[in-house]
CSV table of C-alpha atoms in Angstrom, one decimal:
chain,number,residue,atom,x,y,z
A,45,MET,CA,15.9,-21.2,-29.5
A,46,THR,CA,18.2,-22.9,-27.0
A,47,ASP,CA,16.9,-24.0,-23.7
A,48,LEU,CA,15.4,-20.8,-22.3
A,49,LYS,CA,15.6,-22.1,-18.8
A,50,GLN,CA,19.4,-21.9,-18.8
A,51,SER,CA,20.3,-19.4,-21.5
A,52,TYR,CA,18.2,-16.5,-20.3
A,53,SER,CA,18.2,-17.4,-16.6
A,54,VAL,CA,20.1,-16.5,-13.5
A,55,ARG,CA,21.1,-19.1,-10.9
A,56,LEU,CA,19.7,-18.2,-7.5
A,57,ASN,CA,21.6,-18.8,-4.2
A,58,ASP,CA,19.4,-21.9,-3.5
A,59,GLY,CA,20.3,-23.5,-6.9
A,60,HIS,CA,17.1,-22.8,-8.7
A,61,PHE,CA,17.0,-20.8,-11.9
A,62,MET,CA,15.0,-17.6,-12.5
A,63,PRO,CA,14.4,-16.2,-16.1
A,64,VAL,CA,16.0,-12.8,-16.4
A,65,LEU,CA,12.9,-11.2,-18.0
A,66,GLY,CA,9.5,-11.5,-16.3
A,67,PHE,CA,6.0,-10.6,-17.1
A,68,GLY,CA,4.3,-8.3,-14.6
A,69,THR,CA,0.5,-8.7,-14.1
A,70,TYR,CA,-0.5,-5.9,-11.8
A,71,ALA,CA,-3.2,-3.5,-13.0
A,72,PRO,CA,-5.2,-0.8,-11.3
A,73,ASP,CA,-8.6,-1.7,-9.9
A,74,HIS,CA,-10.6,-0.3,-12.8
A,75,THR,CA,-8.9,-2.8,-15.3
A,76,PRO,CA,-11.1,-5.9,-15.8
A,77,LYS,CA,-9.4,-8.9,-14.3
A,78,SER,CA,-10.1,-10.9,-17.5
A,79,GLN,CA,-7.4,-8.7,-19.1
A,80,ALA,CA,-4.8,-10.2,-16.9
A,81,ALA,CA,-5.7,-13.7,-18.2
A,82,GLU,CA,-5.6,-12.6,-21.9
A,83,ALA,CA,-2.3,-10.7,-21.4
A,84,THR,CA,-0.7,-13.6,-19.6
A,85,LYS,CA,-1.6,-16.0,-22.5
A,86,VAL,CA,-0.1,-13.5,-25.0
A,87,ALA,CA,3.0,-13.2,-22.8
A,88,ILE,CA,3.5,-17.0,-22.7
A,89,ASP,CA,2.9,-17.2,-26.5
A,90,VAL,CA,5.6,-14.6,-27.2
A,91,GLY,CA,8.2,-16.4,-25.0
A,92,PHE,CA,7.8,-15.1,-21.4
A,93,ARG,CA,8.3,-17.9,-18.9
A,94,HIS,CA,8.6,-15.8,-15.7
A,95,ILE,CA,5.2,-14.6,-14.5
A,96,ASP,CA,5.0,-12.2,-11.5
A,97,SER,CA,1.8,-11.7,-9.5
A,98,ALA,CA,0.7,-11.3,-5.9
A,99,TYR,CA,-2.1,-11.9,-3.5
A,100,LEU,CA,-2.6,-8.1,-3.5
A,101,TYR,CA,-3.3,-8.0,-7.3
A,102,GLN,CA,-6.5,-10.1,-6.9
A,103,ASN,CA,-5.9,-11.7,-10.3
A,104,GLU,CA,-4.4,-15.1,-9.4
A,105,GLU,CA,-7.5,-17.0,-10.5
A,106,GLU,CA,-7.2,-15.4,-13.9
A,107,VAL,CA,-3.4,-15.7,-14.2
A,108,GLY,CA,-3.6,-19.3,-13.1
A,109,GLN,CA,-6.3,-20.1,-15.6
A,110,ALA,CA,-4.1,-18.5,-18.4
A,111,ILE,CA,-1.1,-20.7,-17.3
A,112,TRP,CA,-3.3,-23.8,-17.3
A,113,GLU,CA,-4.7,-23.0,-20.8
A,114,LYS,CA,-1.1,-22.7,-22.1
A,115,ILE,CA,-0.2,-26.0,-20.5
A,116,ALA,CA,-3.3,-27.7,-21.9
A,117,ASP,CA,-2.6,-26.5,-25.5
A,118,GLY,CA,0.9,-27.8,-25.3
A,119,THR,CA,2.7,-24.4,-25.4
A,120,VAL,CA,4.5,-25.0,-22.1
A,121,LYS,CA,4.8,-27.5,-19.3
A,122,ARG,CA,4.4,-26.5,-15.6
A,123,GLU,CA,8.1,-26.8,-15.1
A,124,ASP,CA,8.8,-24.3,-17.9
A,125,ILE,CA,7.0,-21.6,-16.0
A,126,PHE,CA,8.6,-19.6,-13.2
A,127,TYR,CA,5.7,-18.2,-11.1
A,128,THR,CA,6.1,-15.6,-8.3
A,129,THR,CA,3.5,-14.7,-5.7
A,130,LYS,CA,3.8,-12.4,-2.8
A,131,LEU,CA,2.8,-12.4,0.9
A,132,TRP,CA,0.6,-9.4,1.5
A,133,ALA,CA,1.1,-7.1,4.5
A,134,THR,CA,-2.0,-8.3,6.4
A,135,PHE,CA,-0.4,-11.8,6.6
A,136,LEU,CA,3.0,-11.2,8.1
A,137,ARG,CA,2.2,-12.8,11.4
A,138,PRO,CA,4.0,-16.2,11.2
A,139,GLU,CA,0.8,-18.3,11.7
A,140,LEU,CA,-0.8,-16.6,8.7
A,141,VAL,CA,2.0,-17.1,6.2
A,142,ARG,CA,1.3,-20.7,5.1
A,143,PRO,CA,-2.5,-20.2,4.9
A,144,ALA,CA,-1.9,-17.1,2.7
A,145,LEU,CA,0.3,-19.1,0.3
A,146,GLU,CA,-2.1,-22.0,0.3
A,147,SER,CA,-4.9,-19.5,-0.6
A,148,SER,CA,-2.8,-18.3,-3.6
A,149,LEU,CA,-2.1,-21.8,-4.6
A,150,LYS,CA,-5.7,-22.7,-4.5
A,151,LYS,CA,-6.7,-19.7,-6.6
A,152,LEU,CA,-4.0,-20.6,-9.1
A,153,GLY,CA,-4.7,-24.3,-9.2
A,154,LEU,CA,-1.0,-25.0,-8.6
A,155,ASP,CA,0.6,-27.3,-6.1
A,156,TYR,CA,3.7,-25.1,-5.8
A,157,VAL,CA,5.0,-21.7,-6.8
A,158,ASP,CA,8.5,-21.0,-7.9
A,159,LEU,CA,9.0,-18.0,-5.7
A,160,PHE,CA,7.2,-16.6,-2.6
A,161,ILE,CA,8.3,-13.2,-1.4
A,162,ILE,CA,7.4,-10.8,1.4
A,163,HIS,CA,5.6,-8.0,-0.5
A,164,VAL,CA,6.5,-5.2,1.9
A,165,PRO,CA,8.4,-5.3,5.2
A,166,PHE,CA,5.8,-3.5,7.3
A,167,ALA,CA,2.7,-5.3,8.5
A,168,MET,CA,-0.9,-4.1,8.3
A,169,LYS,CA,-3.7,-5.1,10.7
A,170,ALA,CA,-4.4,-8.8,10.2
A,171,GLY,CA,-7.7,-9.8,8.6
A,172,GLU,CA,-9.6,-10.1,5.4
A,173,GLU,CA,-9.3,-6.5,4.3
A,174,LEU,CA,-6.5,-5.8,1.9
A,175,LEU,CA,-6.1,-2.2,3.1
A,176,PRO,CA,-7.5,-2.1,6.6
A,177,LYS,CA,-8.3,1.6,7.5
A,178,ASN,CA,-9.4,3.4,10.6
A,179,ALA,CA,-12.3,5.8,11.0
A,180,SER,CA,-10.2,8.7,9.5
A,181,GLY,CA,-9.3,6.6,6.5
A,182,GLU,CA,-5.7,5.9,7.5
A,183,ILE,CA,-4.2,2.5,6.8
A,184,ILE,CA,-3.8,0.6,10.1
A,185,LEU,CA,-0.2,-0.8,10.5
A,186,GLU,CA,1.2,-3.2,13.1
A,187,THR,CA,4.6,-4.5,14.0
A,188,VAL,CA,5.5,-8.1,13.3
A,189,ASP,CA,9.1,-9.3,13.7
A,190,LEU,CA,10.3,-9.9,10.2
A,191,CYS,CA,12.6,-12.7,11.4
A,192,ASP,CA,9.5,-14.6,12.6
A,193,THR,CA,7.8,-14.0,9.2
A,194,TRP,CA,11.0,-15.2,7.5
A,195,GLU,CA,11.0,-18.5,9.5
A,196,ALA,CA,7.5,-19.1,8.3
A,197,LEU,CA,8.6,-18.7,4.7
A,198,GLU,CA,11.5,-21.1,5.3
A,199,LYS,CA,8.9,-23.6,6.5
A,200,CYS,CA,6.8,-23.1,3.3
A,201,LYS,CA,10.0,-23.9,1.3
A,202,ASP,CA,10.7,-27.0,3.3
A,203,ALA,CA,7.0,-28.1,2.8
A,204,GLY,CA,7.5,-27.9,-1.0
A,205,LEU,CA,4.9,-25.2,-1.4
A,206,THR,CA,7.4,-22.9,-2.9
A,207,LYS,CA,10.8,-23.6,-4.6
A,208,SER,CA,12.4,-20.3,-3.5
A,209,ILE,CA,11.8,-17.5,-1.0
A,210,GLY,CA,12.7,-13.9,-1.1
A,211,VAL,CA,11.7,-10.3,-0.2
A,212,SER,CA,10.5,-7.1,-1.9
A,213,ASN,CA,10.8,-3.4,-1.0
A,214,PHE,CA,13.6,-4.1,1.5
A,215,ASN,CA,16.5,-1.8,2.1
A,216,HIS,CA,20.0,-3.1,3.0
A,217,LYS,CA,19.4,-2.8,6.7
A,218,LEU,CA,16.3,-4.9,6.5
A,219,LEU,CA,18.1,-7.5,4.4
A,220,GLU,CA,20.9,-7.6,7.0
A,221,LEU,CA,18.2,-8.1,9.7
A,222,ILE,CA,17.3,-11.4,7.9
A,223,LEU,CA,20.9,-12.3,6.9
A,224,ASN,CA,22.1,-11.9,10.5
A,225,LYS,CA,19.1,-13.8,12.0
A,226,PRO,CA,20.3,-16.5,14.4
A,227,GLY,CA,19.6,-19.9,13.0
A,228,LEU,CA,18.9,-18.6,9.4
A,229,LYS,CA,18.2,-21.6,7.2
A,230,TYR,CA,17.8,-20.0,3.8
A,231,LYS,CA,19.0,-16.6,2.6
A,232,PRO,CA,16.5,-14.5,0.6
A,233,THR,CA,17.1,-15.4,-3.1
A,234,CYS,CA,16.0,-11.9,-4.3
A,235,ASN,CA,14.9,-8.5,-3.4
A,236,GLN,CA,12.2,-7.1,-5.8
A,237,VAL,CA,12.3,-3.3,-5.8
A,238,GLU,CA,11.3,-0.3,-7.9
A,239,CYS,CA,14.2,0.2,-10.3
A,240,HIS,CA,14.5,2.2,-13.5
A,241,PRO,CA,16.8,4.9,-15.0
A,242,TYR,CA,15.4,7.6,-12.7
A,243,LEU,CA,15.9,5.3,-9.6
A,244,ASN,CA,18.7,3.0,-10.6
A,245,GLN,CA,19.4,1.5,-7.1
A,246,SER,CA,23.1,1.2,-7.8
A,247,LYS,CA,24.1,1.1,-4.1
A,248,LEU,CA,21.4,-1.5,-3.2
A,249,LEU,CA,22.4,-3.5,-6.4
A,250,GLU,CA,26.0,-3.6,-5.3
A,251,PHE,CA,25.0,-4.7,-1.8
A,252,CYS,CA,22.7,-7.4,-3.1
A,253,LYS,CA,25.4,-8.7,-5.5
A,254,SER,CA,27.9,-8.9,-2.6
A,255,LYS,CA,25.4,-11.2,-0.7
A,256,ASP,CA,24.4,-13.3,-3.8
A,257,ILE,CA,20.9,-11.9,-3.7
A,258,VAL,CA,19.3,-11.1,-7.1
A,259,LEU,CA,17.8,-7.6,-7.5
A,260,VAL,CA,14.5,-7.8,-9.4
A,261,ALA,CA,13.2,-4.6,-10.9
A,262,TYR,CA,9.6,-3.5,-10.9
A,263,SER,CA,8.3,-0.3,-12.6
A,264,ALA,CA,11.3,-0.8,-14.9
A,265,LEU,CA,9.3,1.1,-17.6
A,266,GLY,CA,8.5,3.9,-15.2
A,267,SER,CA,5.2,3.2,-13.7
A,268,GLN,CA,1.6,2.7,-14.7
A,269,ARG,CA,0.9,5.6,-12.5
A,270,ASP,CA,-2.0,4.1,-10.5
A,271,PRO,CA,-3.3,7.2,-8.7
A,272,GLN,CA,-3.9,5.1,-5.5
A,273,TRP,CA,-0.1,4.8,-5.2
A,274,VAL,CA,1.6,7.3,-7.5
A,275,ASP,CA,1.7,11.1,-7.9
A,276,PRO,CA,0.1,12.0,-11.2
A,277,ASP,CA,2.7,14.8,-11.7
A,278,SER,CA,5.7,12.5,-11.7
A,279,PRO,CA,7.7,12.6,-14.9
A,280,HIS,CA,7.1,10.0,-17.7
A,281,LEU,CA,10.3,7.8,-18.0
A,282,LEU,CA,9.6,6.7,-21.5
A,283,GLU,CA,9.4,10.4,-22.7
A,284,GLU,CA,13.0,10.9,-21.5
A,285,PRO,CA,15.0,12.4,-24.4
A,286,ILE,CA,18.2,10.5,-23.7
A,287,LEU,CA,16.4,7.1,-23.7
A,288,LYS,CA,14.6,8.2,-26.9
A,289,SER,CA,17.9,9.1,-28.7
A,290,ILE,CA,19.6,5.9,-27.6
A,291,ALA,CA,16.5,4.0,-28.8
A,292,LYS,CA,16.6,5.7,-32.1
A,293,LYS,CA,20.2,4.8,-32.6
A,294,HIS,CA,19.5,1.1,-32.1
A,295,SER,CA,16.1,1.3,-34.0
A,296,ARG,CA,14.4,0.2,-30.7
A,297,SER,CA,11.8,1.7,-28.4
A,298,PRO,CA,12.7,3.6,-25.2
A,299,GLY,CA,11.0,0.8,-23.3
A,300,GLN,CA,13.2,-1.8,-24.9
A,301,VAL,CA,16.3,0.3,-24.0
A,302,ALA,CA,15.1,0.6,-20.3
A,303,LEU,CA,14.7,-3.2,-20.1
A,304,ARG,CA,17.9,-4.0,-21.8
A,305,TYR,CA,19.7,-1.5,-19.5
A,306,GLN,CA,18.7,-3.7,-16.5
A,307,LEU,CA,19.7,-7.0,-18.1
A,308,GLN,CA,23.2,-5.6,-18.8
A,309,ARG,CA,23.8,-4.6,-15.2
A,310,GLY,CA,22.7,-8.0,-13.8
A,311,VAL,CA,19.2,-7.1,-12.8
A,312,VAL,CA,16.3,-9.4,-13.4
A,313,VAL,CA,13.6,-7.2,-15.0
A,314,LEU,CA,9.8,-7.3,-15.0
A,315,ALA,CA,7.9,-5.8,-17.9
A,316,LYS,CA,4.2,-5.1,-17.4
A,317,SER,CA,1.9,-4.4,-20.4
A,318,PHE,CA,-1.6,-5.6,-21.3
A,319,SER,CA,-1.1,-4.5,-25.0
A,320,GLU,CA,-0.3,-7.3,-27.3
A,321,LYS,CA,2.0,-5.1,-29.4
A,322,ARG,CA,4.0,-4.0,-26.4
A,323,ILE,CA,4.2,-7.4,-24.8
A,324,LYS,CA,5.8,-8.7,-28.0
A,325,GLU,CA,8.1,-5.7,-28.1
A,326,ASN,CA,9.1,-6.1,-24.4
A,327,PHE,CA,10.3,-9.6,-25.1
A,328,GLN,CA,12.6,-8.5,-28.0
A,329,ILE,CA,15.5,-7.4,-25.9
A,330,PHE,CA,17.9,-10.3,-26.3
A,331,ASP,CA,19.1,-9.5,-29.8
A,332,PHE,CA,20.7,-6.1,-29.4
A,333,GLU,CA,23.3,-4.6,-27.0
A,334,LEU,CA,23.8,-1.2,-25.4
A,335,THR,CA,27.3,0.2,-25.6
A,336,PRO,CA,29.3,1.1,-22.5
A,337,GLU,CA,28.6,4.8,-23.5
A,338,ASP,CA,24.9,4.1,-23.7
A,339,MET,CA,25.0,2.5,-20.3
A,340,LYS,CA,26.9,5.4,-18.8
A,341,ALA,CA,24.5,7.9,-20.3
A,342,ILE,CA,21.5,6.0,-18.8
A,343,ASP,CA,23.3,5.7,-15.4
A,344,GLY,CA,23.5,9.5,-15.6
A,345,LEU,CA,19.7,9.8,-15.6
A,346,ASN,CA,19.5,8.7,-12.0
A,347,ARG,CA,17.7,11.2,-9.8
A,348,ASN,CA,16.4,9.0,-7.0
A,349,LEU,CA,12.8,9.5,-8.2
A,350,ARG,CA,10.5,7.0,-6.6
A,351,TYR,CA,7.1,6.5,-8.1
A,352,ASP,CA,5.8,4.3,-5.4
A,353,LYS,CA,6.7,6.1,-2.1
A,354,LEU,CA,4.5,4.0,0.3
A,355,GLN,CA,4.3,7.2,2.3
A,356,PHE,CA,1.5,6.0,4.5
A,357,ALA,CA,4.0,3.7,6.3
A,358,ALA,CA,6.6,6.4,6.8
A,359,ASN,CA,6.4,6.1,10.6
A,360,HIS,CA,6.6,2.3,10.8
A,361,PRO,CA,9.9,1.0,12.3
A,362,TYR,CA,10.5,-1.1,9.2
A,363,PHE,CA,9.7,1.6,6.7
A,364,PRO,CA,12.2,0.9,3.9
A,365,PHE,CA,12.7,4.2,2.2
A,366,SER,CA,14.2,6.4,5.0
A,367,GLU,CA,17.6,4.8,4.4
A,368,GLU,CA,19.7,5.9,1.4
A,369,TYR,CA,19.6,2.4,0.0
């Protein structure tokens, strides 16, 4: 295979390269963390070089261990891996940003990450609790100026702790807030958002492209439907008849079609699975092509269905989903 770094990568606005297909490592709480390590090793073995995790996922020790085992056995070098971590909502205060990244680095055993992104635009009460709640069980939010948080990320890049910086779950207004910040040093390289045929984000994608910001898709295969975040009654994307018929025509799976769809529209796509068979399958999307008719049919599935609504933050001034895009 040719040099994966260039051939299956997109150039970010800061000059670094991001592989267009990434491996997602999030799993619901009841999944043993050891599975994240095993799955990450399988993913690297089958060819994934972009690994996506986060402080919130509480699996960075395991994922880091998997990466180091694959370096130790000669499968990859550190520089072959593109690793993303995310700044959780309890650390958006500027003075907490670098310590949060350093805490992830320590767990991973890495001296830098490739990408550090703001996980969500709204802050939660600072402290050790991942989801700080009040006596009535509601998540406690606070307001931190995103421009101040962003400056702290810029400093992490300057310090060499991360190669690139970006955001997640931002709408176009929140992106503009950063882009129009006086004294902006670095633009966000990417915006990682929920994106799949039922929520294809075409307006946000167009906006991001116009600003040279890469859109990265999570829940690209629908969602793992963690009841903590997702309504159990939401439709199953991979059962969609149109995806199934396109898949059949190409002798592929609906999941492979959903992933390929994103690549062809210039979206970097994350695929999460802890099953060895599906991890292999999810990587096999570079050797077939959807026709313009296929693409149009999949575009037609859009129904603005959001699996992860983050409804608890609906009244926060930075709540991202009250805007159309």
